[in-house]
Short mmCIF file of C-alpha atoms and ligand atoms in Angstrom, two decimals:
data_model
loop_
_atom_site.label_atom_id
_atom_site.label_comp_id
_atom_site.label_asym_id
_atom_site.label_seq_id
_atom_site.Cartn_x
_atom_site.Cartn_y
_atom_site.Cartn_z
CA MET A 45 0.31 0.08 -0.12
CA ARG A 46 1.67 3.62 -0.87
CA LEU A 47 -0.54 6.98 0.40
CA VAL A 48 0.44 10.02 -0.44
CA VAL A 49 -0.39 12.03 3.72
CA THR A 50 -0.97 15.76 2.92
CA GLY A 51 -0.31 17.11 5.91
CA GLY A 52 1.80 15.07 7.67
CA ALA A 53 3.67 16.67 9.59
CA GLY A 54 0.64 18.42 11.76
CA PHE A 55 -0.85 16.80 14.26
CA ILE A 56 -3.71 14.13 13.13
CA GLY A 57 -1.93 13.09 9.96
CA ALA A 58 1.48 13.01 11.89
CA ASN A 59 -0.50 10.62 14.02
CA PHE A 60 -2.14 9.16 11.46
CA VAL A 61 1.44 8.35 9.77
CA ARG A 62 2.61 6.69 13.15
CA THR A 63 -0.63 4.82 12.90
CA VAL A 64 -0.06 3.16 9.22
CA ILE A 65 3.49 3.03 10.00
CA ARG A 66 2.46 -0.02 13.27
CA GLU A 67 -0.89 -1.28 11.46
CA HIS A 68 0.31 -2.47 8.20
CA PRO A 69 4.62 -3.42 7.70
CA HIS A 70 4.65 -2.88 3.88
CA ALA A 71 2.81 0.74 3.43
CA HIS A 72 4.98 3.44 1.97
CA VAL A 73 4.86 6.45 2.84
CA THR A 74 5.16 9.86 1.41
CA VAL A 75 4.09 12.97 3.53
CA LEU A 76 3.28 15.81 1.88
CA ASP A 77 3.54 19.20 3.55
CA SER A 78 4.24 22.58 3.33
CA MET A 79 6.14 23.10 6.84
CA THR A 80 3.96 25.69 8.12
CA TYR A 81 4.68 27.01 10.88
CA ALA A 82 1.83 23.87 12.51
CA ALA A 83 4.14 21.44 11.11
CA ASN A 84 6.56 19.99 13.35
CA ARG A 85 9.92 17.34 12.22
CA ALA A 86 10.49 16.42 15.19
CA SER A 87 6.40 14.34 14.86
CA LEU A 88 7.97 12.57 11.45
CA GLU A 89 11.40 12.05 12.40
CA ASP A 90 11.92 9.05 14.05
CA LEU A 91 10.15 7.31 11.25
CA ILE A 92 12.25 9.21 8.35
CA LYS A 93 15.49 7.84 9.47
CA VAL A 94 17.18 5.01 7.70
CA PRO A 95 17.28 1.57 10.33
CA GLY A 96 20.45 0.68 11.73
CA GLU A 97 20.95 5.11 11.89
CA GLY A 98 19.42 5.20 15.68
CA GLY A 99 15.62 6.53 15.35
CA SER A 100 12.32 5.68 16.80
CA ASP A 101 11.59 4.99 21.34
CA ASP A 102 8.30 3.34 20.03
CA ASP A 103 9.15 -0.56 19.44
CA GLU A 104 6.74 -1.07 16.46
CA VAL A 105 7.96 1.81 14.81
CA ARG A 106 11.39 0.72 15.64
CA ALA A 107 10.88 -3.28 14.47
CA HIS A 108 8.99 -2.48 10.73
CA LEU A 109 11.12 0.01 10.21
CA ALA A 110 14.03 -2.52 11.29
CA GLY A 111 12.76 -4.99 8.54
CA GLY A 112 13.31 -2.48 5.51
CA PRO A 113 14.16 0.12 4.12
CA ALA A 114 12.72 3.43 5.63
CA ARG A 115 9.19 3.66 4.26
CA VAL A 116 8.03 7.42 5.33
CA GLU A 117 9.29 10.57 3.40
CA LEU A 118 8.57 13.79 3.84
CA VAL A 119 8.39 16.12 0.83
CA GLU A 120 8.45 20.02 1.85
CA ALA A 121 5.80 21.33 -1.19
CA ASP A 122 2.54 23.09 -1.07
CA CYS A 123 -0.11 21.04 -1.15
CA ALA A 124 -1.93 24.05 -4.37
CA ASP A 125 1.36 23.65 -5.98
CA ALA A 126 0.17 21.26 -8.82
CA ALA A 127 3.09 19.93 -10.32
CA VAL A 128 4.86 18.78 -7.35
CA THR A 129 1.23 17.25 -5.61
CA ASP A 130 0.49 15.65 -8.96
CA ARG A 131 4.38 14.27 -9.23
CA LEU A 132 3.36 12.45 -6.06
CA ILE A 133 -0.05 11.45 -7.30
CA ALA A 134 0.71 9.94 -10.68
CA GLU A 135 3.03 7.41 -8.46
CA LEU A 136 -0.03 5.87 -6.57
CA THR A 137 -0.34 3.12 -9.26
CA GLY A 138 -1.50 -0.06 -6.77
CA PRO A 139 -4.67 -1.76 -5.84
CA ASP A 140 -4.97 0.29 -2.13
CA ASP A 141 -2.90 3.61 -3.18
CA ALA A 142 -4.66 6.05 -1.75
CA VAL A 143 -4.24 10.04 -1.30
CA VAL A 144 -5.17 11.58 2.23
CA HIS A 145 -6.10 14.44 2.93
CA PHE A 146 -5.35 16.52 6.30
CA ALA A 147 -3.70 19.63 4.86
CA ALA A 148 -5.37 22.56 6.24
CA GLU A 149 -4.70 25.59 7.90
CA SER A 150 -6.45 24.50 11.04
CA HIS A 151 -6.76 27.28 14.13
CA ASN A 152 -9.81 29.46 14.33
CA ASP A 153 -8.26 32.05 15.95
CA ASN A 154 -5.66 32.31 13.34
CA SER A 155 -8.45 32.93 10.58
CA LEU A 156 -9.64 35.29 12.42
CA ALA A 157 -6.69 37.37 12.33
CA THR A 158 -5.45 36.47 9.18
CA PRO A 159 -8.42 34.38 6.75
CA TRP A 160 -5.50 34.67 3.21
CA PRO A 161 -4.05 30.87 3.64
CA PHE A 162 -6.75 29.48 4.87
CA VAL A 163 -8.69 30.18 1.63
CA HIS A 164 -5.63 29.07 -0.20
CA SER A 165 -4.51 25.61 1.26
CA ASN A 166 -8.70 24.42 2.17
CA ILE A 167 -10.09 25.74 -0.76
CA VAL A 168 -7.17 25.94 -3.28
CA GLY A 169 -4.82 24.00 -2.11
CA THR A 170 -7.65 20.37 -2.27
CA TYR A 171 -8.68 21.72 -5.60
CA ALA A 172 -5.47 20.69 -6.70
CA VAL A 173 -5.55 16.99 -4.96
CA LEU A 174 -9.02 16.64 -6.43
CA GLU A 175 -7.79 17.93 -9.99
CA SER A 176 -5.02 14.90 -9.73
CA CYS A 177 -6.87 11.98 -8.67
CA ARG A 178 -8.94 13.14 -11.21
CA ARG A 179 -6.41 12.87 -13.81
CA HIS A 180 -5.15 9.62 -12.59
CA ASP A 181 -8.25 8.16 -11.31
CA VAL A 182 -6.90 7.69 -7.90
CA ARG A 183 -8.56 6.47 -4.10
CA LEU A 184 -8.71 9.80 -1.52
CA HIS A 185 -9.64 10.21 1.32
CA HIS A 186 -10.54 13.66 2.85
CA VAL A 187 -10.77 15.02 5.64
CA SER A 188 -12.53 17.50 7.73
CA THR A 189 -14.81 18.66 10.88
CA ASP A 190 -17.89 19.54 12.39
CA GLU A 191 -17.60 23.43 12.29
CA VAL A 192 -18.84 22.92 9.24
CA TYR A 193 -22.45 22.50 10.09
CA GLY A 194 -22.03 25.35 12.63
CA ASP A 195 -23.32 25.22 16.18
CA LEU A 196 -25.41 23.63 18.63
CA GLN A 197 -27.92 24.67 21.22
CA LEU A 198 -26.68 23.89 25.17
CA ASP A 199 -29.97 22.29 25.48
CA ASP A 200 -30.10 20.69 21.97
CA PRO A 201 -31.16 17.08 21.28
CA ALA A 202 -30.13 16.83 18.07
CA LYS A 203 -26.68 15.76 17.24
CA PHE A 204 -24.90 16.35 13.69
CA THR A 205 -25.89 13.56 11.29
CA PRO A 206 -25.15 13.01 7.37
CA ALA A 207 -28.01 14.24 6.49
CA THR A 208 -27.16 18.15 9.18
CA ALA A 209 -27.07 21.31 6.45
CA TYR A 210 -24.41 23.57 6.16
CA LYS A 211 -23.71 26.29 8.29
CA PRO A 212 -20.61 27.23 8.76
CA SER A 213 -19.53 30.55 11.84
CA SER A 214 -15.48 31.29 11.35
CA PRO A 215 -13.53 32.00 8.47
CA TYR A 216 -11.58 28.22 9.33
CA SER A 217 -15.36 26.44 8.83
CA ALA A 218 -16.28 28.07 5.67
CA THR A 219 -13.02 27.32 4.25
CA LYS A 220 -13.34 23.78 5.05
CA ALA A 221 -16.79 23.64 3.64
CA GLY A 222 -15.98 25.16 0.17
CA ALA A 223 -13.35 22.32 0.79
CA ASP A 224 -16.19 19.51 1.13
CA MET A 225 -18.18 20.89 -1.94
CA LEU A 226 -15.55 20.57 -3.84
CA VAL A 227 -14.52 17.07 -3.00
CA ARG A 228 -18.53 16.03 -3.25
CA ALA A 229 -18.74 17.90 -6.80
CA TRP A 230 -15.91 16.41 -7.96
CA VAL A 231 -17.63 13.25 -7.06
CA ARG A 232 -20.60 14.09 -9.13
CA SER A 233 -19.75 15.07 -11.91
CA PHE A 234 -16.52 13.58 -12.63
CA GLY A 235 -16.52 10.66 -10.91
CA VAL A 236 -13.39 11.46 -8.85
CA ARG A 237 -12.98 7.62 -5.61
CA ALA A 238 -13.70 9.53 -2.63
CA THR A 239 -14.67 9.72 0.72
CA ILE A 240 -14.87 12.63 3.59
CA SER A 241 -14.79 12.60 7.07
CA ASN A 242 -16.51 15.45 9.58
CA CYS A 243 -14.78 15.04 12.87
CA SER A 244 -14.69 16.09 16.13
CA ASN A 245 -12.36 18.23 18.88
CA ASN A 246 -9.25 16.06 18.60
CA TYR A 247 -5.94 15.37 21.13
CA GLY A 248 -4.00 13.65 22.53
CA PRO A 249 0.34 13.92 21.82
CA ARG A 250 2.24 16.25 19.92
CA GLN A 251 -1.15 18.75 19.03
CA HIS A 252 0.13 22.61 18.52
CA VAL A 253 0.56 24.64 21.68
CA GLU A 254 -1.79 27.18 20.22
CA LYS A 255 -4.89 24.66 20.58
CA PHE A 256 -6.93 24.37 23.53
CA ILE A 257 -6.15 21.56 25.86
CA PRO A 258 -2.29 21.59 24.33
CA ARG A 259 -1.44 25.02 25.48
CA GLN A 260 -3.69 24.51 29.81
CA ILE A 261 -1.13 21.81 30.15
CA THR A 262 1.71 23.97 28.39
CA ASN A 263 1.52 26.88 30.47
CA ILE A 264 1.20 25.13 33.40
CA LEU A 265 4.46 23.50 32.65
CA ASP A 266 5.97 26.73 31.75
CA GLY A 267 4.51 28.41 35.16
CA ARG A 268 1.59 30.34 33.86
CA ARG A 269 -1.85 30.89 34.03
CA PRO A 270 -4.07 28.30 31.88
CA ARG A 271 -6.51 30.83 29.77
CA LEU A 272 -10.10 29.89 29.29
CA TYR A 273 -12.44 31.97 26.84
CA GLY A 274 -15.42 34.21 28.71
CA SER A 275 -16.81 31.69 31.18
CA GLY A 276 -15.91 28.53 29.71
CA ALA A 277 -19.23 27.72 28.70
CA ASN A 278 -18.58 25.96 24.98
CA VAL A 279 -18.63 22.70 24.88
CA ARG A 280 -16.68 20.40 22.73
CA ASP A 281 -16.78 16.72 21.62
CA TRP A 282 -13.35 15.22 22.31
CA ILE A 283 -11.90 12.15 20.80
CA HIS A 284 -8.48 10.43 20.77
CA VAL A 285 -7.29 11.10 18.03
CA ASP A 286 -5.91 7.89 18.01
CA ASP A 287 -9.76 6.97 17.43
CA HIS A 288 -9.89 9.61 14.78
CA ASN A 289 -7.41 7.98 12.64
CA SER A 290 -8.19 4.20 13.22
CA ALA A 291 -11.90 5.91 11.81
CA VAL A 292 -9.84 6.80 8.75
CA LEU A 293 -8.47 3.82 8.45
CA ARG A 294 -11.51 1.81 8.09
CA ILE A 295 -12.70 4.43 5.93
CA LEU A 296 -10.58 3.87 3.87
CA SER A 297 -10.37 -0.14 3.81
CA HIS A 298 -14.21 -0.12 4.14
CA GLY A 299 -15.84 2.74 2.43
CA GLU A 300 -18.42 3.53 -0.03
CA LEU A 301 -17.10 5.34 -2.29
CA GLY A 302 -18.98 8.72 -2.20
CA ARG A 303 -20.05 9.18 1.48
CA THR A 304 -19.75 10.94 4.30
CA TYR A 305 -18.40 9.54 7.56
CA LEU A 306 -19.28 11.05 10.49
CA ILE A 307 -16.79 10.48 13.65
CA GLY A 308 -16.29 11.15 16.79
CA ALA A 309 -16.30 9.44 20.59
CA ASP A 310 -19.96 10.90 22.65
CA GLY A 311 -17.19 13.17 24.70
CA GLU A 312 -18.70 16.39 25.06
CA HIS A 313 -17.69 18.85 27.92
CA SER A 314 -17.52 22.68 28.79
CA ASN A 315 -14.59 23.48 28.04
CA LEU A 316 -15.01 24.97 32.09
CA ALA A 317 -15.36 20.83 33.14
CA VAL A 318 -12.29 20.30 30.80
CA MET A 319 -9.80 23.05 31.79
CA THR A 320 -11.13 21.89 36.30
CA ALA A 321 -9.58 18.27 34.98
CA ILE A 322 -6.91 19.39 34.28
CA CYS A 323 -5.57 21.78 36.30
CA GLU A 324 -6.93 18.74 39.12
CA LEU A 325 -4.73 16.23 37.46
CA MET A 326 -2.50 18.85 37.19
CA GLY A 327 -2.11 19.83 40.90
CA VAL A 328 -2.85 23.37 39.58
CA ALA A 329 -6.53 24.14 40.86
CA GLY A 330 -6.31 26.91 44.01
CA SER A 331 -8.57 27.16 46.88
CA GLY A 332 -10.34 29.92 47.69
CA GLY A 333 -12.13 31.81 44.68
CA ASP A 334 -9.30 30.74 43.28
CA ARG A 335 -9.88 27.79 40.59
CA GLY A 336 -5.97 27.90 39.19
CA PHE A 337 -7.20 29.41 35.65
CA ASP A 338 -7.73 32.57 34.32
CA HIS A 339 -11.42 33.86 32.63
CA VAL A 340 -10.10 35.82 29.28
CA THR A 341 -11.57 37.67 26.42
CA ASP A 342 -13.77 35.16 24.60
CA ARG A 343 -13.58 33.96 20.86
CA PRO A 344 -15.72 36.39 18.32
CA GLY A 345 -18.27 34.50 17.09
CA HIS A 346 -17.05 31.42 18.90
CA ASP A 347 -18.81 28.66 18.01
CA LEU A 348 -21.26 27.66 21.62
CA ARG A 349 -21.34 23.37 21.51
CA TYR A 350 -20.50 20.37 18.61
CA ALA A 351 -22.00 17.29 18.67
CA ILE A 352 -21.29 14.17 16.81
CA ASP A 353 -23.24 11.60 15.71
CA ALA A 354 -21.52 8.89 14.63
CA THR A 355 -24.19 5.66 14.53
CA VAL A 356 -23.79 5.30 11.14
CA THR A 357 -20.19 4.79 10.97
CA ARG A 358 -20.13 2.59 14.02
CA GLU A 359 -22.87 0.20 12.45
CA GLU A 360 -21.84 -0.08 9.21
CA LEU A 361 -17.98 -0.20 9.18
CA GLY A 362 -18.03 -1.69 12.79
CA TRP A 363 -15.63 1.18 13.89
CA GLU A 364 -15.75 1.86 18.00
CA PRO A 365 -13.56 4.26 19.90
CA ARG A 366 -11.22 3.33 22.84
CA HIS A 367 -10.04 6.35 24.34
CA THR A 368 -13.86 7.29 25.84
CA ASP A 369 -12.19 7.50 29.42
CA LEU A 370 -11.25 11.73 28.53
CA ARG A 371 -9.38 11.65 31.83
CA GLU A 372 -7.44 8.94 31.27
CA GLY A 373 -6.73 10.44 27.86
CA LEU A 374 -5.46 14.09 29.36
CA GLN A 375 -3.44 11.99 31.73
CA GLN A 376 -2.14 10.02 28.70
CA THR A 377 -1.33 13.54 27.36
CA ILE A 378 -0.26 15.74 29.63
CA ASP A 379 2.53 12.82 30.08
CA TRP A 380 3.44 13.46 26.51
CA TYR A 381 4.08 17.06 27.17
CA ALA A 382 6.05 16.38 30.60
CA ALA A 383 8.15 13.63 28.74
CA ASN A 384 8.61 15.81 25.71
CA ARG A 385 9.32 19.47 26.18
CA ASP A 386 11.85 19.29 23.07
CA TRP A 387 9.08 18.68 21.05
CA TRP A 388 6.83 22.15 21.84
CA GLU A 389 9.34 24.78 23.86
CA PRO A 390 10.79 26.22 20.76
CA VAL A 391 7.40 27.92 19.59
CA LYS A 392 5.82 28.09 23.16
CA GLU A 393 7.00 32.01 24.00
CA ARG A 394 5.97 32.98 20.20
CA VAL A 395 2.21 31.35 20.58
CA GLU A 396 1.78 33.13 23.58
CA ALA A 397 3.00 36.36 22.99
CA ARG A 398 1.11 36.47 19.48
CA TYR A 399 -1.72 35.58 22.77
CA ALA A 400 -0.96 38.37 24.02
CA GLN A 401 -1.32 41.53 21.85
CA THR A 402 -5.47 39.89 21.99
CA GLU A 403 -5.81 38.45 25.03
CA ARG A 404 -6.55 40.33 28.02
CA VAL A 405 -8.27 38.65 31.41
CA LEU A 406 -11.32 39.11 33.26
P1 LIG B 584 -2.21 21.19 11.85
O1 LIG B 584 -2.58 22.39 11.52
O2 LIG B 584 -1.78 20.32 13.42
O3 LIG B 584 -1.90 19.92 10.59
C1 LIG B 584 -2.56 20.57 9.68
C2 LIG B 584 -0.91 20.25 8.62
O4 LIG B 584 -0.84 20.85 7.01
C3 LIG B 584 0.53 21.05 9.36
O5 LIG B 584 1.72 19.81 9.23
C4 LIG B 584 1.35 21.96 7.82
O6 LIG B 584 2.46 22.17 7.83
C5 LIG B 584 -0.28 21.42 6.84
N1 LIG B 584 -0.02 22.24 5.86
C6 LIG B 584 -1.19 23.51 5.31
N2 LIG B 584 -1.12 24.26 4.64
C7 LIG B 584 -0.65 23.20 3.93
C8 LIG B 584 0.15 22.92 1.57
N3 LIG B 584 -1.13 24.00 1.70
N4 LIG B 584 0.46 22.33 1.78
C9 LIG B 584 0.71 20.84 2.37
N5 LIG B 584 0.97 21.39 4.06
C10 LIG B 584 0.29 22.24 4.55
O7 LIG B 584 -4.15 20.60 11.72
P2 LIG B 584 -4.40 19.44 12.95
O8 LIG B 584 -4.67 19.50 13.70
O9 LIG B 584 -3.55 17.99 12.64
O10 LIG B 584 -5.58 18.91 11.41
C11 LIG B 584 -5.57 17.94 9.77
C12 LIG B 584 -6.43 17.62 9.33
O11 LIG B 584 -8.29 17.14 10.47
C13 LIG B 584 -7.54 19.42 9.25
O12 LIG B 584 -7.96 19.03 7.32
C14 LIG B 584 -8.26 20.06 10.09
O13 LIG B 584 -9.14 20.60 9.19
C15 LIG B 584 -8.89 18.75 10.41
N6 LIG B 584 -9.33 18.02 11.20
C16 LIG B 584 -8.98 18.39 12.59
C17 LIG B 584 -10.03 18.57 14.14
C18 LIG B 584 -9.30 19.07 15.36
O14 LIG B 584 -9.49 18.56 16.46
N7 LIG B 584 -7.50 19.06 14.70
C19 LIG B 584 -10.92 18.06 13.66
C20 LIG B 584 -11.43 17.63 12.25
C21 LIG B 584 -11.29 17.95 11.59
O1 LIG B 585 -14.31 20.48 16.18
C1 LIG B 585 -13.40 20.49 15.39
C2 LIG B 585 -12.48 21.60 15.60
O2 LIG B 585 -12.09 21.23 16.29
C3 LIG B 585 -11.45 21.46 14.50
O3 LIG B 585 -12.26 21.68 13.10
C4 LIG B 585 -10.49 22.51 14.12
O4 LIG B 585 -8.88 21.94 13.41
C5 LIG B 585 -9.31 22.09 15.52
O5 LIG B 585 -8.86 23.69 16.10
C6 LIG B 585 -11.26 22.85 17.08
O6 LIG B 585 -11.40 23.86 16.97
P1 LIG B 585 -11.89 24.20 18.08
O7 LIG B 585 -11.81 26.04 18.19
O8 LIG B 585 -12.65 23.99 18.51
O9 LIG B 585 -10.52 23.82 18.54
P2 LIG B 585 -9.30 25.36 20.41
O10 LIG B 585 -8.65 23.75 20.77
O11 LIG B 585 -8.75 26.06 19.29
O12 LIG B 585 -10.30 25.54 21.33
C7 LIG B 585 -11.49 24.76 21.29
C8 LIG B 585 -12.50 25.62 22.89
O13 LIG B 585 -11.66 26.28 23.61
C9 LIG B 585 -13.28 26.88 22.49
O14 LIG B 585 -14.22 27.24 22.54
C10 LIG B 585 -12.02 28.15 22.38
C11 LIG B 585 -11.52 27.53 23.84
N1 LIG B 585 -10.04 27.56 23.50
C12 LIG B 585 -9.23 27.92 23.49
C13 LIG B 585 -8.02 28.44 23.17
C14 LIG B 585 -6.78 27.92 22.60
C15 LIG B 585 -10.03 28.86 25.40
O15 LIG B 585 -10.63 27.95 26.46
N2 LIG B 585 -9.26 28.99 25.25
C16 LIG B 585 -7.66 28.83 24.38
O16 LIG B 585 -6.62 29.04 25.58
#
């Protein structure tokens, strides 16, 4: 199996590549990543090293890589660059070969400050990937988000399903919605062999420290105070990144072409509840009126609640999430950030300096 994984040096993509290498002994993975600020070479470095020259701390990954020549390569390029993307996708000629398209600008706060890179990567980038898949008749899985559906009220009994209408709120979610629409059109008009998945909020190792959970964990590890937007009433539907990726692999192998699958693990929690859990697990929950974190300026247009109904994905594909205890997953994630300071420390200061320009303690 040969895969081109766009965005494979980012959070979910890099964890996906690691899962593929563990589970598919003969896989050959080409990561196509423009190495934006969100990418981290260190997330893949041990996979790319030639066996015998050191490499992974992960026993399963090391055993796999030792069995033959290194099978992960990193091509640093923009997926909107049609010439490079086309050259890589043209090499996918086997029956199990595919493109898994993770590449995107992914952070809502950044999309509010600077929308253009989101239009470029998420829409123009997806267009270039689609055109190459069409030209070479290559199978595509497009990775998308639950944010395309807008938000729900806190007491809304309905969750998002594949039939929910699109109603994106931010420049980020609007460009992801645009990309999904392109994929649907290329399936219908040109017969491109594609599937789409829309997943809820991921957490786990190797997530950029601009995002909610790793930001709070690394703030505490760094002696800074955690930061909660507004009252913290907003609800997110958390899923461990490995569960997201096991669903993507299941869709690749068993999904029906042209279909959209929703991925979620029934992990709804308010931001306040997640923040409180992190502070407790890390021993900084304060006494008296101080709960150990600051409330800060809210995000403009802040979506209130996301919630996924993944019944179809579970029942049709036989997929089940494994990490269903958020507290346990948070502890594992805290342990990873504590043990891998080299991975995040070089970018932490810059991220916090950027937040400091707009954020005020309430
Ligand atoms: P991320 O920001 O951590 O990683 C994105 C990667 O894409 C980075 O390595 C970046 O360098 C690369 N990239 C960006 N523009 C590119 C371009 N034009 N060409 C090539 N590479 C480019 O994001 P993530 O959290 O890993 O998200 C991956 C995908 O999953 C995105 O499509 C996102 O919309 C989707 N998604 C994310 C979540 C979540 O909770 N993080 C949930 C559902 C869906
Ligand atoms: O739902 C899927 C989406 O989840 C993905 O499509 C996005 O790529 C991903 O970034 C994520 O979007 P969110 O905006 O929900 O994630 P973020 O980590 O930025 O914020 C999660 C919640 O926490 C949100 O309600 C805002 C809040 N927040 C965020 C930060 C960074 C805080 O309260 N404090 C913070 O410091």
